[in-house]
PDB file of C-alpha atoms in Angstrom:
ATOM      1  CA  MET A  12    -145.131-155.797 -13.462  1.00  0.00           C
ATOM      2  CA  LYS A  13    -146.862-152.743 -12.553  1.00  0.00           C
ATOM      3  CA  SER A  14    -142.911-150.802 -13.200  1.00  0.00           C
ATOM      4  CA  THR A  15    -143.643-152.169 -17.008  1.00  0.00           C
ATOM      5  CA  VAL A  16    -146.660-151.159 -17.639  1.00  0.00           C
ATOM      6  CA  LEU A  17    -146.383-147.654 -16.128  1.00  0.00           C
ATOM      7  CA  LYS A  18    -142.650-147.010 -18.273  1.00  0.00           C
ATOM      8  CA  LYS A  19    -144.976-147.977 -21.546  1.00  0.00           C
ATOM      9  CA  GLN A  20    -147.622-145.421 -20.299  1.00  0.00           C
ATOM     10  CA  PHE A  21    -144.930-143.061 -19.701  1.00  0.00           C
ATOM     11  CA  SER A  22    -143.599-143.826 -23.131  1.00  0.00           C
ATOM     12  CA  LEU A  23    -146.606-142.838 -25.162  1.00  0.00           C
ATOM     13  CA  TRP A  24    -147.193-139.874 -22.915  1.00  0.00           C
ATOM     14  CA  GLY A  25    -143.605-138.997 -23.531  1.00  0.00           C
ATOM     15  CA  ALA A  26    -143.976-140.124 -27.015  1.00  0.00           C
ATOM     16  CA  LEU A  27    -147.303-138.106 -27.555  1.00  0.00           C
ATOM     17  CA  LEU A  28    -145.375-134.787 -25.939  1.00  0.00           C
ATOM     18  CA  LEU A  29    -143.125-134.851 -28.728  1.00  0.00           C
ATOM     19  CA  LEU A  30    -145.249-134.591 -31.700  1.00  0.00           C
ATOM     20  CA  VAL A  31    -147.492-132.365 -29.766  1.00  0.00           C
ATOM     21  CA  VAL A  32    -144.369-129.918 -29.489  1.00  0.00           C
ATOM     22  CA  ALA A  33    -143.221-130.769 -32.948  1.00  0.00           C
ATOM     23  CA  GLY A  34    -146.361-129.613 -34.634  1.00  0.00           C
ATOM     24  CA  ILE A  35    -146.725-126.625 -32.522  1.00  0.00           C
ATOM     25  CA  SER A  36    -142.993-125.086 -33.504  1.00  0.00           C
ATOM     26  CA  PHE A  37    -144.293-126.408 -37.382  1.00  0.00           C
ATOM     27  CA  ALA A  38    -147.578-124.198 -36.820  1.00  0.00           C
ATOM     28  CA  ALA A  39    -145.620-121.173 -35.649  1.00  0.00           C
ATOM     29  CA  SER A  40    -143.329-120.779 -38.167  1.00  0.00           C
ATOM     30  CA  ASP A  41    -143.663-118.435 -41.331  1.00  0.00           C
ATOM     31  CA  VAL A  42    -144.172-120.504 -43.954  1.00  0.00           C
ATOM     32  CA  ASP A  43    -141.242-119.840 -46.847  1.00  0.00           C
ATOM     33  CA  LEU A  44    -142.444-120.217 -50.468  1.00  0.00           C
ATOM     34  CA  GLN A  45    -139.032-120.668 -51.715  1.00  0.00           C
ATOM     35  CA  GLN A  46    -139.124-122.127 -54.992  1.00  0.00           C
ATOM     36  CA  SER A  47    -136.425-122.523 -57.927  1.00  0.00           C
ATOM     37  CA  PRO A  48    -135.993-119.001 -60.013  1.00  0.00           C
ATOM     38  CA  GLU A  49    -138.486-119.964 -62.269  1.00  0.00           C
ATOM     39  CA  VAL A  50    -139.645-123.361 -62.324  1.00  0.00           C
ATOM     40  CA  SER A  51    -142.273-125.272 -60.367  1.00  0.00           C
ATOM     41  CA  GLY A  52    -142.715-129.192 -60.595  1.00  0.00           C
ATOM     42  CA  THR A  53    -145.928-130.485 -61.134  1.00  0.00           C
ATOM     43  CA  ALA A  54    -147.457-134.197 -61.901  1.00  0.00           C
ATOM     44  CA  GLU A  55    -146.695-132.991 -64.791  1.00  0.00           C
ATOM     45  CA  GLY A  56    -143.755-132.059 -65.950  1.00  0.00           C
ATOM     46  CA  GLN A  57    -142.644-128.204 -65.641  1.00  0.00           C
ATOM     47  CA  ILE A  58    -144.050-125.024 -65.714  1.00  0.00           C
ATOM     48  CA  LYS A  59    -142.783-121.340 -66.518  1.00  0.00           C
ATOM     49  CA  MET A  60    -143.457-118.546 -63.251  1.00  0.00           C
ATOM     50  CA  PRO A  61    -143.120-115.726 -65.481  1.00  0.00           C
ATOM     51  CA  LYS A  62    -141.259-113.077 -63.330  1.00  0.00           C
ATOM     52  CA  GLN A  63    -144.304-109.985 -64.947  1.00  0.00           C
ATOM     53  CA  GLN A  64    -146.754-110.375 -67.014  1.00  0.00           C
ATOM     54  CA  GLU A  65    -150.581-108.606 -67.584  1.00  0.00           C
ATOM     55  CA  LYS A  66    -153.140-109.120 -65.902  1.00  0.00           C
ATOM     56  CA  MET A  67    -155.777-111.972 -66.376  1.00  0.00           C
ATOM     57  CA  ALA A  68    -159.487-110.820 -66.771  1.00  0.00           C
ATOM     58  CA  LEU A  69    -162.051-112.156 -64.226  1.00  0.00           C
ATOM     59  CA  ASN A  70    -163.609-115.078 -64.947  1.00  0.00           C
ATOM     60  CA  TYR A  71    -167.028-114.035 -62.022  1.00  0.00           C
ATOM     61  CA  VAL A  72    -168.424-111.545 -59.754  1.00  0.00           C
ATOM     62  CA  ASN A  73    -165.967-110.987 -56.984  1.00  0.00           C
ATOM     63  CA  GLN A  74    -163.492-113.349 -58.180  1.00  0.00           C
ATOM     64  CA  PRO A  75    -159.843-113.081 -56.430  1.00  0.00           C
ATOM     65  CA  PRO A  76    -157.880-111.287 -58.670  1.00  0.00           C
ATOM     66  CA  MET A  77    -154.632-113.447 -59.870  1.00  0.00           C
ATOM     67  CA  ILE A  78    -151.382-112.820 -59.508  1.00  0.00           C
ATOM     68  CA  PRO A  79    -149.276-111.473 -61.735  1.00  0.00           C
ATOM     69  CA  HIS A  80    -145.496-112.170 -60.687  1.00  0.00           C
ATOM     70  CA  SER A  81    -143.664-114.181 -59.382  1.00  0.00           C
ATOM     71  CA  ILE A  82    -144.155-115.203 -55.496  1.00  0.00           C
ATOM     72  CA  ASP A  83    -140.684-117.185 -55.502  1.00  0.00           C
ATOM     73  CA  GLY A  84    -139.002-116.046 -51.518  1.00  0.00           C
ATOM     74  CA  TYR A  85    -142.154-114.670 -50.512  1.00  0.00           C
ATOM     75  CA  GLN A  86    -143.056-115.013 -46.926  1.00  0.00           C
ATOM     76  CA  VAL A  87    -146.267-115.267 -45.660  1.00  0.00           C
ATOM     77  CA  GLY A  88    -146.917-116.110 -42.308  1.00  0.00           C
ATOM     78  CA  LYS A  89    -148.061-114.523 -38.576  1.00  0.00           C
ATOM     79  CA  ASN A  90    -144.752-112.651 -37.978  1.00  0.00           C
ATOM     80  CA  THR A  91    -145.043-111.257 -42.106  1.00  0.00           C
ATOM     81  CA  ASN A  92    -146.663-110.936 -45.451  1.00  0.00           C
ATOM     82  CA  ARG A  93    -144.100-110.042 -47.863  1.00  0.00           C
ATOM     83  CA  CYS A  94    -147.345-109.237 -50.398  1.00  0.00           C
ATOM     84  CA  LEU A  95    -148.683-106.535 -47.839  1.00  0.00           C
ATOM     85  CA  GLN A  96    -144.793-104.265 -48.985  1.00  0.00           C
ATOM     86  CA  CYS A  97    -146.328-103.270 -51.490  1.00  0.00           C
ATOM     87  CA  HIS A  98    -150.136-103.604 -51.430  1.00  0.00           C
ATOM     88  CA  GLY A  99    -151.053-102.475 -47.751  1.00  0.00           C
ATOM     89  CA  VAL A 100    -152.227 -99.079 -47.288  1.00  0.00           C
ATOM     90  CA  GLU A 101    -149.229 -97.497 -46.709  1.00  0.00           C
ATOM     91  CA  HIS A 102    -146.596 -98.654 -49.210  1.00  0.00           C
ATOM     92  CA  TYR A 103    -149.455 -99.162 -52.780  1.00  0.00           C
ATOM     93  CA  ARG A 104    -148.704 -95.491 -53.769  1.00  0.00           C
ATOM     94  CA  THR A 105    -145.204 -95.681 -53.908  1.00  0.00           C
ATOM     95  CA  THR A 106    -144.778 -98.846 -55.446  1.00  0.00           C
ATOM     96  CA  GLY A 107    -147.735 -98.748 -58.207  1.00  0.00           C
ATOM     97  CA  ALA A 108    -149.223-102.166 -56.940  1.00  0.00           C
ATOM     98  CA  PRO A 109    -152.870-102.784 -56.855  1.00  0.00           C
ATOM     99  CA  ARG A 110    -154.123-101.473 -52.587  1.00  0.00           C
ATOM    100  CA  ILE A 111    -155.815-104.133 -51.146  1.00  0.00           C
ATOM    101  CA  SER A 112    -159.670-104.078 -51.013  1.00  0.00           C
ATOM    102  CA  PRO A 113    -161.014-102.867 -47.946  1.00  0.00           C
ATOM    103  CA  THR A 114    -162.894-105.975 -47.861  1.00  0.00           C
ATOM    104  CA  HIS A 115    -159.752-107.304 -46.457  1.00  0.00           C
ATOM    105  CA  PHE A 116    -160.338-105.237 -43.068  1.00  0.00           C
ATOM    106  CA  MET A 117    -163.218-106.723 -42.548  1.00  0.00           C
ATOM    107  CA  ASP A 118    -163.845-109.315 -39.404  1.00  0.00           C
ATOM    108  CA  SER A 119    -166.178-111.997 -39.814  1.00  0.00           C
ATOM    109  CA  ASP A 120    -169.260-110.039 -38.649  1.00  0.00           C
ATOM    110  CA  GLY A 121    -168.409-107.162 -40.916  1.00  0.00           C
ATOM    111  CA  LYS A 122    -167.161-104.963 -38.341  1.00  0.00           C
ATOM    112  CA  MET A 123    -163.886-102.523 -40.302  1.00  0.00           C
ATOM    113  CA  LEU A 124    -160.937-103.023 -38.601  1.00  0.00           C
ATOM    114  CA  GLY A 125    -157.224-100.926 -38.607  1.00  0.00           C
ATOM    115  CA  GLU A 126    -155.306-103.336 -39.948  1.00  0.00           C
ATOM    116  CA  VAL A 127    -155.404-106.826 -42.104  1.00  0.00           C
ATOM    117  CA  ALA A 128    -158.718-109.342 -40.713  1.00  0.00           C
ATOM    118  CA  PRO A 129    -157.264-112.338 -39.108  1.00  0.00           C
ATOM    119  CA  ARG A 130    -159.131-114.298 -42.164  1.00  0.00           C
ATOM    120  CA  ARG A 131    -157.931-111.798 -44.751  1.00  0.00           C
ATOM    121  CA  TYR A 132    -154.283-111.994 -43.916  1.00  0.00           C
ATOM    122  CA  PHE A 133    -153.063-114.611 -45.268  1.00  0.00           C
ATOM    123  CA  CYS A 134    -153.517-114.294 -49.431  1.00  0.00           C
ATOM    124  CA  LEU A 135    -152.052-117.449 -50.605  1.00  0.00           C
ATOM    125  CA  GLN A 136    -155.611-119.170 -49.728  1.00  0.00           C
ATOM    126  CA  CYS A 137    -157.493-116.993 -52.718  1.00  0.00           C
ATOM    127  CA  HIS A 138    -154.649-114.756 -54.467  1.00  0.00           C
ATOM    128  CA  VAL A 139    -152.925-117.794 -56.836  1.00  0.00           C
ATOM    129  CA  PRO A 140    -150.172-116.657 -59.210  1.00  0.00           C
ATOM    130  CA  GLN A 141    -150.638-116.932 -63.045  1.00  0.00           C
ATOM    131  CA  THR A 142    -149.085-119.465 -64.895  1.00  0.00           C
ATOM    132  CA  ASP A 143    -149.018-121.147 -68.662  1.00  0.00           C
ATOM    133  CA  ALA A 144    -149.709-124.514 -67.393  1.00  0.00           C
ATOM    134  CA  ALA A 145    -152.661-126.741 -68.463  1.00  0.00           C
ATOM    135  CA  PRO A 146    -155.201-127.553 -66.090  1.00  0.00           C
ATOM    136  CA  ILE A 147    -154.813-130.830 -64.929  1.00  0.00           C
ATOM    137  CA  VAL A 148    -158.162-131.542 -64.219  1.00  0.00           C
ATOM    138  CA  GLY A 149    -160.673-130.946 -67.154  1.00  0.00           C
ATOM    139  CA  ASN A 150    -163.453-129.022 -67.440  1.00  0.00           C
ATOM    140  CA  ASP A 151    -166.429-127.339 -69.074  1.00  0.00           C
ATOM    141  CA  PHE A 152    -166.351-123.958 -67.458  1.00  0.00           C
ATOM    142  CA  LYS A 153    -167.848-121.107 -68.640  1.00  0.00           C
ATOM    143  CA  PRO A 154    -166.730-117.378 -68.245  1.00  0.00           C
ATOM    144  CA  MET A 155    -170.467-114.974 -67.146  1.00  0.00           C
ATOM    145  CA  PRO A 156    -170.936-113.127 -70.120  1.00  0.00           C
ATOM    146  CA  GLY A 157    -168.796-109.501 -69.966  1.00  0.00           C
ATOM    147  CA  TYR A 158    -166.115-111.425 -68.270  1.00  0.00           C
ATOM    148  CA  GLY A 159    -162.958-113.480 -69.097  1.00  0.00           C
ATOM    149  CA  GLN A 160    -161.546-111.601 -72.469  1.00  0.00           C
TER     150      GLN A 160
END
């Protein structure tokens, strides 16, 4: 009877260990933002992801700018950030892309760092691609006066 209980405990711990290892492996892998070339799926159907378009007007103070181009195939993970290849301080002059904001180099204590702060490294937490999709949920948001035009 003791061996049966031990076998069950051992198999439970083994399964738990396997889940932990799998979770760590998944979390450590780079996120690939690969999508089909021009279309992304939504609950409502299909939306077009334009290759390049004009910047959309901001609707409020300190709104993160939207991405005016497709990000299909971009990789953003702990080892690589495709956005910084054009927007990083070393590259923006030669690519013509807007430079990453100095606020992205501040840590949570307001100290300036020599590289992008970890909390600002994953661009898609705040910046999203522009699309021609209709809103999924309706709202009555109005831009601040002077914004959104």
